[in-house]
PDB file of C-alpha atoms in Angstrom:
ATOM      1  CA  UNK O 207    -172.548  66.136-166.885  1.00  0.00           C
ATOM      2  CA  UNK O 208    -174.205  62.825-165.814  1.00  0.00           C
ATOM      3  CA  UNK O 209    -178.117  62.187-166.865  1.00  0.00           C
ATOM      4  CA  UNK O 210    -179.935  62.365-163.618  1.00  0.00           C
ATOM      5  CA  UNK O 211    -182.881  60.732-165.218  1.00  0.00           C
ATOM      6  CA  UNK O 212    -180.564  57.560-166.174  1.00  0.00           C
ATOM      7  CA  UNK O 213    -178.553  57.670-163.024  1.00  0.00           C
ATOM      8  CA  UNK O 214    -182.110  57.253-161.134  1.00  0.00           C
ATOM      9  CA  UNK O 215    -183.015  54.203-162.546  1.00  0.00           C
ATOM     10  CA  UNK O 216    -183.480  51.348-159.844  1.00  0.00           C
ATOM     11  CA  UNK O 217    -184.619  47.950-159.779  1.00  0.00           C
ATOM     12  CA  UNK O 218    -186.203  47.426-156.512  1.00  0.00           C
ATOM     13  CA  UNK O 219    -185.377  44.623-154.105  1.00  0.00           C
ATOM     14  CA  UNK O 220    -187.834  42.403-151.940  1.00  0.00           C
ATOM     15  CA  UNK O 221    -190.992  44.227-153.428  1.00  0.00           C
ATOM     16  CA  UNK O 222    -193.102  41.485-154.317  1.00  0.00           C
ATOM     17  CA  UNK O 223    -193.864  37.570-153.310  1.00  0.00           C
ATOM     18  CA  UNK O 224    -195.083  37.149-156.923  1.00  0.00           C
ATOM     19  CA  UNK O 225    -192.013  38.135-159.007  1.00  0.00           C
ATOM     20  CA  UNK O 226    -188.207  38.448-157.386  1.00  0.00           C
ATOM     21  CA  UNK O 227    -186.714  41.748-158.389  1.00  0.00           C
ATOM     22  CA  UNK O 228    -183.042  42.486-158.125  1.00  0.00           C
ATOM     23  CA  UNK O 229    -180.354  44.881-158.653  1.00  0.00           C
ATOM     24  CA  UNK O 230    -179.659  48.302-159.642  1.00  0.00           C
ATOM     25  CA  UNK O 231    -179.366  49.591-163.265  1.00  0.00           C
ATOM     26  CA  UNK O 232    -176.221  51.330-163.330  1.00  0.00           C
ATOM     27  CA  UNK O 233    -175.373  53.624-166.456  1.00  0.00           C
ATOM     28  CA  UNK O 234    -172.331  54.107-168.645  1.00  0.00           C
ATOM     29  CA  UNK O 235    -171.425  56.300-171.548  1.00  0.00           C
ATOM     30  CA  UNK O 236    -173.600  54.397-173.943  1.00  0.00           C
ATOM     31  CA  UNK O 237    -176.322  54.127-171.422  1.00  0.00           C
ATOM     32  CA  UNK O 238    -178.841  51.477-171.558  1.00  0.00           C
ATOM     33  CA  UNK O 239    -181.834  53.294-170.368  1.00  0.00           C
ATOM     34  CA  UNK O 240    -181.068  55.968-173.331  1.00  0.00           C
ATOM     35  CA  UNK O 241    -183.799  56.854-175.307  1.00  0.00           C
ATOM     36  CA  UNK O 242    -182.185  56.860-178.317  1.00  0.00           C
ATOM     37  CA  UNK O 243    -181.708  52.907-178.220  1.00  0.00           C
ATOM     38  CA  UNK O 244    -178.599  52.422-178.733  1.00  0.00           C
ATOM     39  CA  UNK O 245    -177.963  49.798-176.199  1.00  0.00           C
ATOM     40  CA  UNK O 246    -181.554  49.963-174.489  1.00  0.00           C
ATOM     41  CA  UNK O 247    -183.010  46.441-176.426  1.00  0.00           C
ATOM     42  CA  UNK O 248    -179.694  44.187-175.335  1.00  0.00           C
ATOM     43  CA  UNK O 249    -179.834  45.531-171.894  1.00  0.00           C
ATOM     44  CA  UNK O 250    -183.448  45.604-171.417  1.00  0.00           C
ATOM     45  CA  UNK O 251    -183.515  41.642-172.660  1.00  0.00           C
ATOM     46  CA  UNK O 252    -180.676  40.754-170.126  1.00  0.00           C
ATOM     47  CA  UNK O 253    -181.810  43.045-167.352  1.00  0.00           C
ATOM     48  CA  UNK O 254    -184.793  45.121-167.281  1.00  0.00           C
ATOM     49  CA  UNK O 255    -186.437  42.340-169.290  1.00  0.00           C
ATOM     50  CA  UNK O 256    -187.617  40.232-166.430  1.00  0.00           C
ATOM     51  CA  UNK O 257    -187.967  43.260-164.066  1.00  0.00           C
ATOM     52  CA  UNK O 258    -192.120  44.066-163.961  1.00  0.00           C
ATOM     53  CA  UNK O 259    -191.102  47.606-162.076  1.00  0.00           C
ATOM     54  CA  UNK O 260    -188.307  50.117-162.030  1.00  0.00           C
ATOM     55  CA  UNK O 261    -188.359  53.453-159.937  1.00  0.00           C
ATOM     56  CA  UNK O 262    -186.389  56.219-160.774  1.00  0.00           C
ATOM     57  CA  UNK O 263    -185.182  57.585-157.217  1.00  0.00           C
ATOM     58  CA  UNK O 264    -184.502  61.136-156.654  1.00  0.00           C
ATOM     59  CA  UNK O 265    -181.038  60.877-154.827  1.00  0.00           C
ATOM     60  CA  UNK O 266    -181.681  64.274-152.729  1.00  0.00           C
ATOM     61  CA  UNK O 267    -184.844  63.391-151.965  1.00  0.00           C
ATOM     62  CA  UNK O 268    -187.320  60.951-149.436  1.00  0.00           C
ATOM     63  CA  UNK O 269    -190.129  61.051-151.818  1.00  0.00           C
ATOM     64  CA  UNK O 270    -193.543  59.683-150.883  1.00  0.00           C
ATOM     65  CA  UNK O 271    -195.354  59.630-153.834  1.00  0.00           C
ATOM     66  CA  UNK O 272    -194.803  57.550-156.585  1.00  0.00           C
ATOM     67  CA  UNK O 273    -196.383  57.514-160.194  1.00  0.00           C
ATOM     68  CA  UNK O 274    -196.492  53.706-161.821  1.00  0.00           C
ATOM     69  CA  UNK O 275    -196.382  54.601-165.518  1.00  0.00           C
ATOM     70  CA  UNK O 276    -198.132  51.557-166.936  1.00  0.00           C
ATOM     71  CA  UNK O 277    -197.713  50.986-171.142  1.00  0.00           C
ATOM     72  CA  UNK O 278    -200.358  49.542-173.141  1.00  0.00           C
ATOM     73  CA  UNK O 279    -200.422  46.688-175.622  1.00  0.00           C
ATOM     74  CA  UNK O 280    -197.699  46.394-177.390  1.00  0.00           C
ATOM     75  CA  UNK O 281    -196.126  48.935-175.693  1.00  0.00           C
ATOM     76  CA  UNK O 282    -192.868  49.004-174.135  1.00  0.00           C
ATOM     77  CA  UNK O 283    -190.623  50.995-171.074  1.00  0.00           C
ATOM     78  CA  UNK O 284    -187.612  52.188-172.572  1.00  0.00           C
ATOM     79  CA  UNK O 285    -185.990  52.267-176.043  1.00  0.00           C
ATOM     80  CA  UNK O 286    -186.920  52.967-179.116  1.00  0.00           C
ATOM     81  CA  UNK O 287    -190.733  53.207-179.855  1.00  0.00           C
ATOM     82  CA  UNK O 288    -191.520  53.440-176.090  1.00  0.00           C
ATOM     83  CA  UNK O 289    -195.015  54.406-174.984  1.00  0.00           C
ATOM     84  CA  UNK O 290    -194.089  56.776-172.721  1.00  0.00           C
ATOM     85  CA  UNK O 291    -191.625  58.524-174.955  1.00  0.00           C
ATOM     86  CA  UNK O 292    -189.646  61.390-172.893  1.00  0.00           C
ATOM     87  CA  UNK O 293    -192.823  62.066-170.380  1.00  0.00           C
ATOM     88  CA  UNK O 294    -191.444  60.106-167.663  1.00  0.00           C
ATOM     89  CA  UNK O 295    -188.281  62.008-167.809  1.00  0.00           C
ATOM     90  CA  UNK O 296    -190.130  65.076-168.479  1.00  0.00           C
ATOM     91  CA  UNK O 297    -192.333  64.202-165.068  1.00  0.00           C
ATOM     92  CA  UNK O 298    -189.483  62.973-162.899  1.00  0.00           C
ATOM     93  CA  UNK O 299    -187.519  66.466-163.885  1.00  0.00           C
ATOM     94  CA  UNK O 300    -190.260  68.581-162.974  1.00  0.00           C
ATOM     95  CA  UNK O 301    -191.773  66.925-160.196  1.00  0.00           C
ATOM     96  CA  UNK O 302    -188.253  66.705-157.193  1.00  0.00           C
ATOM     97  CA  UNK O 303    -190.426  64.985-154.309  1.00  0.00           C
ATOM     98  CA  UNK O 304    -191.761  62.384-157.107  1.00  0.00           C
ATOM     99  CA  UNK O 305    -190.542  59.005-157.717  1.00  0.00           C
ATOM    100  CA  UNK O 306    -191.389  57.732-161.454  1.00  0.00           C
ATOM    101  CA  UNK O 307    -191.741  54.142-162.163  1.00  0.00           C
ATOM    102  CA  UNK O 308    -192.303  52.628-164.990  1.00  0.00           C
ATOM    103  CA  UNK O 309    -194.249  48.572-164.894  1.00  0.00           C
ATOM    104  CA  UNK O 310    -193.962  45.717-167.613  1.00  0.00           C
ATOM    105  CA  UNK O 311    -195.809  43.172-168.199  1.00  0.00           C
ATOM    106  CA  UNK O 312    -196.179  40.761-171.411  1.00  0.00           C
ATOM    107  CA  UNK O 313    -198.122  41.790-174.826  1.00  0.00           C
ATOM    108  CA  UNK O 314    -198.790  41.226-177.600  1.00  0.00           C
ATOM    109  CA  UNK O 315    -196.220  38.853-179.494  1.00  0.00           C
ATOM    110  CA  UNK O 316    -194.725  38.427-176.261  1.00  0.00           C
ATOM    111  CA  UNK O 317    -197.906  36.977-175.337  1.00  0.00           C
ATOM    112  CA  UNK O 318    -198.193  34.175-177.979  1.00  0.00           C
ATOM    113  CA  UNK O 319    -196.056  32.119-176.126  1.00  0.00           C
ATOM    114  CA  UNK O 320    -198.731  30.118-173.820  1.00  0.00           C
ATOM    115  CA  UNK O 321    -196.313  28.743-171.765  1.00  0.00           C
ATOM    116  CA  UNK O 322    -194.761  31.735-170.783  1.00  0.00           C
ATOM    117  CA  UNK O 323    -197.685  34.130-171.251  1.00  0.00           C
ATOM    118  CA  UNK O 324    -200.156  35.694-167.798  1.00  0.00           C
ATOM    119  CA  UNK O 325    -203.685  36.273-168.158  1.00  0.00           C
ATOM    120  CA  UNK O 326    -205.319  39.635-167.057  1.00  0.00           C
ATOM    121  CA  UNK O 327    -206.443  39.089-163.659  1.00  0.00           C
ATOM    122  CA  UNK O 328    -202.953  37.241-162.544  1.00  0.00           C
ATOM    123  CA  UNK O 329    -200.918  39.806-164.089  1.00  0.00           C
ATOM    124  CA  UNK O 330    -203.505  42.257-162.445  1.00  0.00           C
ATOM    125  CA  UNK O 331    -202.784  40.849-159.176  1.00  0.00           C
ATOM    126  CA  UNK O 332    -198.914  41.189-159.363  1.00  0.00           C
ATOM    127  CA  UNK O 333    -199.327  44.779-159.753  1.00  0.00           C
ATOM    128  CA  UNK O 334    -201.548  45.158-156.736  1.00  0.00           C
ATOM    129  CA  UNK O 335    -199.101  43.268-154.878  1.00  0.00           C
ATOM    130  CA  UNK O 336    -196.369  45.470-155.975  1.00  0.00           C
ATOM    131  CA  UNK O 337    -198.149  48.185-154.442  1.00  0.00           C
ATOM    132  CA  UNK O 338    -199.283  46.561-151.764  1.00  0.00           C
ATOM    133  CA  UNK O 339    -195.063  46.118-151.216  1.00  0.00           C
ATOM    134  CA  UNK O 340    -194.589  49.599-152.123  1.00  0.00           C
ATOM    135  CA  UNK O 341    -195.050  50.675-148.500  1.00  0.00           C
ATOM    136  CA  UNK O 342    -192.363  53.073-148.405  1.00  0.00           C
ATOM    137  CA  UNK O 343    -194.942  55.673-150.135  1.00  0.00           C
ATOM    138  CA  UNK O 344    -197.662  57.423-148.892  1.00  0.00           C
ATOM    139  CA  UNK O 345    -199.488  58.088-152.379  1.00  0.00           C
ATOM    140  CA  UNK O 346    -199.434  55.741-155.678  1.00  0.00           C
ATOM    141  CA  UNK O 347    -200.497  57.056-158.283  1.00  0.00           C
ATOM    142  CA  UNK O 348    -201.398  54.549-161.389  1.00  0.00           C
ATOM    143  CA  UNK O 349    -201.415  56.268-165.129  1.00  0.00           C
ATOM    144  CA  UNK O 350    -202.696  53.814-167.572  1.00  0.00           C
ATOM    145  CA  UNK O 351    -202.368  53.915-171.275  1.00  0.00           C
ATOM    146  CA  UNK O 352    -204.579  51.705-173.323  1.00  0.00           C
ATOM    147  CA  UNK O 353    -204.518  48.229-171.891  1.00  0.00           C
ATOM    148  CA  UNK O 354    -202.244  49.630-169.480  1.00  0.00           C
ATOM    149  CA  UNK O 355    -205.465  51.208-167.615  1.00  0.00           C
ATOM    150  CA  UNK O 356    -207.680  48.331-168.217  1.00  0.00           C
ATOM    151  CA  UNK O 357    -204.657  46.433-165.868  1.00  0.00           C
ATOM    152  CA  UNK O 358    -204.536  49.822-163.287  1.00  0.00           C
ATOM    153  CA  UNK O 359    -208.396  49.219-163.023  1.00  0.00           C
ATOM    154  CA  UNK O 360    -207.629  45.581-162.234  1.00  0.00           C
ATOM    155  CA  UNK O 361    -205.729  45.744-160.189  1.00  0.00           C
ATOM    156  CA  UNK O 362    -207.447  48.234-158.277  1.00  0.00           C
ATOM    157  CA  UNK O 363    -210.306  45.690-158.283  1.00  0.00           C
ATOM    158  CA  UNK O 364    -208.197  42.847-156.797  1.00  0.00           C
ATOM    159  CA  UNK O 365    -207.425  45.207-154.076  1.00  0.00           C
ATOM    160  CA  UNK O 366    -210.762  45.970-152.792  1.00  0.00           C
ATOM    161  CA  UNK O 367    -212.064  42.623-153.428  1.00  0.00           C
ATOM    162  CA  UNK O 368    -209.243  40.988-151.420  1.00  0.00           C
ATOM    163  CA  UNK O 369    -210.277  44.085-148.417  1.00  0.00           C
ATOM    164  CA  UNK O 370    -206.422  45.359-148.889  1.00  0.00           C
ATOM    165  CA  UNK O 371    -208.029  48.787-147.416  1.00  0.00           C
ATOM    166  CA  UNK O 372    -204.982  50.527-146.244  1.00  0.00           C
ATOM    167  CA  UNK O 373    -203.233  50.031-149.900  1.00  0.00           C
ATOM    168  CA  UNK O 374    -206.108  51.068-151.222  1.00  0.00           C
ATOM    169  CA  UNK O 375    -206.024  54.235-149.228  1.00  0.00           C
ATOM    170  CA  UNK O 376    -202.741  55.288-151.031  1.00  0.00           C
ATOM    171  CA  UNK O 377    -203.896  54.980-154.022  1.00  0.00           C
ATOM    172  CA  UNK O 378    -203.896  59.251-154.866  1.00  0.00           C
ATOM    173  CA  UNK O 379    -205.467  58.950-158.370  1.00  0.00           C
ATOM    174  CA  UNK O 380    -205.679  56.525-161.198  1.00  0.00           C
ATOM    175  CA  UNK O 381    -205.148  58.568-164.713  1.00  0.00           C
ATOM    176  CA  UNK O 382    -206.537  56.812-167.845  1.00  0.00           C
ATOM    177  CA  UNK O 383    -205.238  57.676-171.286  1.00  0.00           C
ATOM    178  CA  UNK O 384    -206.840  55.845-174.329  1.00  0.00           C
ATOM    179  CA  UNK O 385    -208.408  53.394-172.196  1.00  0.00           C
TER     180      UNK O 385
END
């Protein structure tokens, strides 16, 4: 039987001016998305890599809520060692009328490239504008681990100080974990 969780992977198009997101992740046998990393780092370099959000889609299902799963420092979406371990799965199986999405953004050693590194407050803007594009959902919902809240809250700043009221008013809770 197929994974639904690795089936519902999507990289969605047109979402924000910022960063261009394309495609769809589409799985195989030896799955990319798997959590057991067997393919997950080549894939993720070539494809996910540059992506800074992927929903997973319920196929059945118009959801209008979406939780952004956002990893700390250091901390990474899929593979092995990922923040997040199997609780997005877990969420996205027990929650049908939820979309799951899961943001990167560059840490750590990723980050010691100046050239190609993003300080807080632009990378916090990104994100707001990725839910400010994120119109087809009535209720975001930001959960925040580490760092990964300290860039929620930021963005969540950049919103109200830029008067983005109505995405501000679905925004249905902001979860903070280690932050």
């Amino acid at each position: 039987a197929p994974d639904v969780w690795l089936k519902s992977a999507r990289a969605v198009t047109g979402l924000s001016r910022v960063r261009s997101l394309a495609g769809t992740c589409h799985g195989s046998s030896r799955n990319p998305l798997a959590h057991d990393g067997r393919c997950a780092g080549q894939f993720e370099h070539h494809v996910l890599h540059f992506l800074p959000l992927v929903v997973h889609r319920h196929e059945q299902s118009d959801s209008e809520t979406l939780v952004i799963l956002i990893h700390g420092l250091g901390g990474r979406r899929y593979g092995r060692n990922t923040t997040w371990g199997y609780f997005p799965r877990f969420l996205f199986e027990d929650l049908p009328d939820v979309d799951i999405a899961l943001y990167r953004y560059r840490t750590l050693f990723r980050r010691l490239k100046i050239w190609d590194s993003i300080d807080l407050e632009d990378e916090a803007r990104v994100l707001a504008e990725i839910i400010r594009d994120t119109q087809q959902y009535s209720t975001v919902v930001l959960v925040g681990h580490s760092m990964g809240g300290l860039l929620a809250k930021a963005a969540m700043s950049y919103l109200l100080h830029s008067r983005q009221g109505e995405t501000l008013s679905r925004l249905g809770g902001l979860i903070l974990m280690a932050t």
